[in-house]
């Protein structure tokens, strides 16, 4: 139980570090994104994610849809604005979705290539 709590605390600390850096350096990025970049750099330097961190991250990813509820409720609360500005909203969602799909495919191909399988 203790390694799982430590792994969760690690995620929270990286987010807090990202929030601190984003505000201190007046970055145009959310602190959570800066924290995620810091965590990514730390894991690349380390070479792999520790098993407890992988377990915690997998658990969070399994419930990712719950983390999107505030976003959906925010869109519902601002329906009038979305209706007024539907074109930029639609384009940004389509472009963002396409970029996400492309980056996911590139990362998947790279990860499968690293395992020695080239059949994607």
JSON list of N, CA and C in Angstrom, two decimals, residues 1 59 85 89 102 114:
[
{"chain": "A", "resi": 1, "resn": "UNK", "atom": "N", "xyz": [0.81, -1.19, 0.00]},
{"chain": "A", "resi": 1, "resn": "UNK", "atom": "CA", "xyz": [0.00, 0.00, 0.00]},
{"chain": "A", "resi": 1, "resn": "UNK", "atom": "C", "xyz": [0.86, 1.26, 0.00]},
{"chain": "A", "resi": 59, "resn": "UNK", "atom": "N", "xyz": [-4.60, 2.84, -13.22]},
{"chain": "A", "resi": 59, "resn": "UNK", "atom": "CA", "xyz": [-5.88, 3.03, -12.54]},
{"chain": "A", "resi": 59, "resn": "UNK", "atom": "C", "xyz": [-6.52, 4.35, -12.91]},
{"chain": "A", "resi": 85, "resn": "UNK", "atom": "N", "xyz": [-20.04, 30.77, -31.46]},
{"chain": "A", "resi": 85, "resn": "UNK", "atom": "CA", "xyz": [-18.71, 30.55, -32.03]},
{"chain": "A", "resi": 85, "resn": "UNK", "atom": "C", "xyz": [-18.52, 29.09, -32.43]},
{"chain": "A", "resi": 89, "resn": "UNK", "atom": "N", "xyz": [-14.97, 26.45, -32.74]},
{"chain": "A", "resi": 89, "resn": "UNK", "atom": "CA", "xyz": [-15.11, 25.30, -31.83]},
{"chain": "A", "resi": 89, "resn": "UNK", "atom": "C", "xyz": [-15.00, 23.99, -32.62]},
{"chain": "A", "resi": 102, "resn": "UNK", "atom": "N", "xyz": [-2.80, 11.37, -34.81]},
{"chain": "A", "resi": 102, "resn": "UNK", "atom": "CA", "xyz": [-1.50, 11.22, -35.47]},
{"chain": "A", "resi": 102, "resn": "UNK", "atom": "C", "xyz": [-0.39, 10.98, -34.45]},
{"chain": "A", "resi": 114, "resn": "UNK", "atom": "N", "xyz": [10.24, -0.46, -30.92]},
{"chain": "A", "resi": 114, "resn": "UNK", "atom": "CA", "xyz": [11.23, -0.66, -29.87]},
{"chain": "A", "resi": 114, "resn": "UNK", "atom": "C", "xyz": [11.20, -2.09, -29.36]}
]
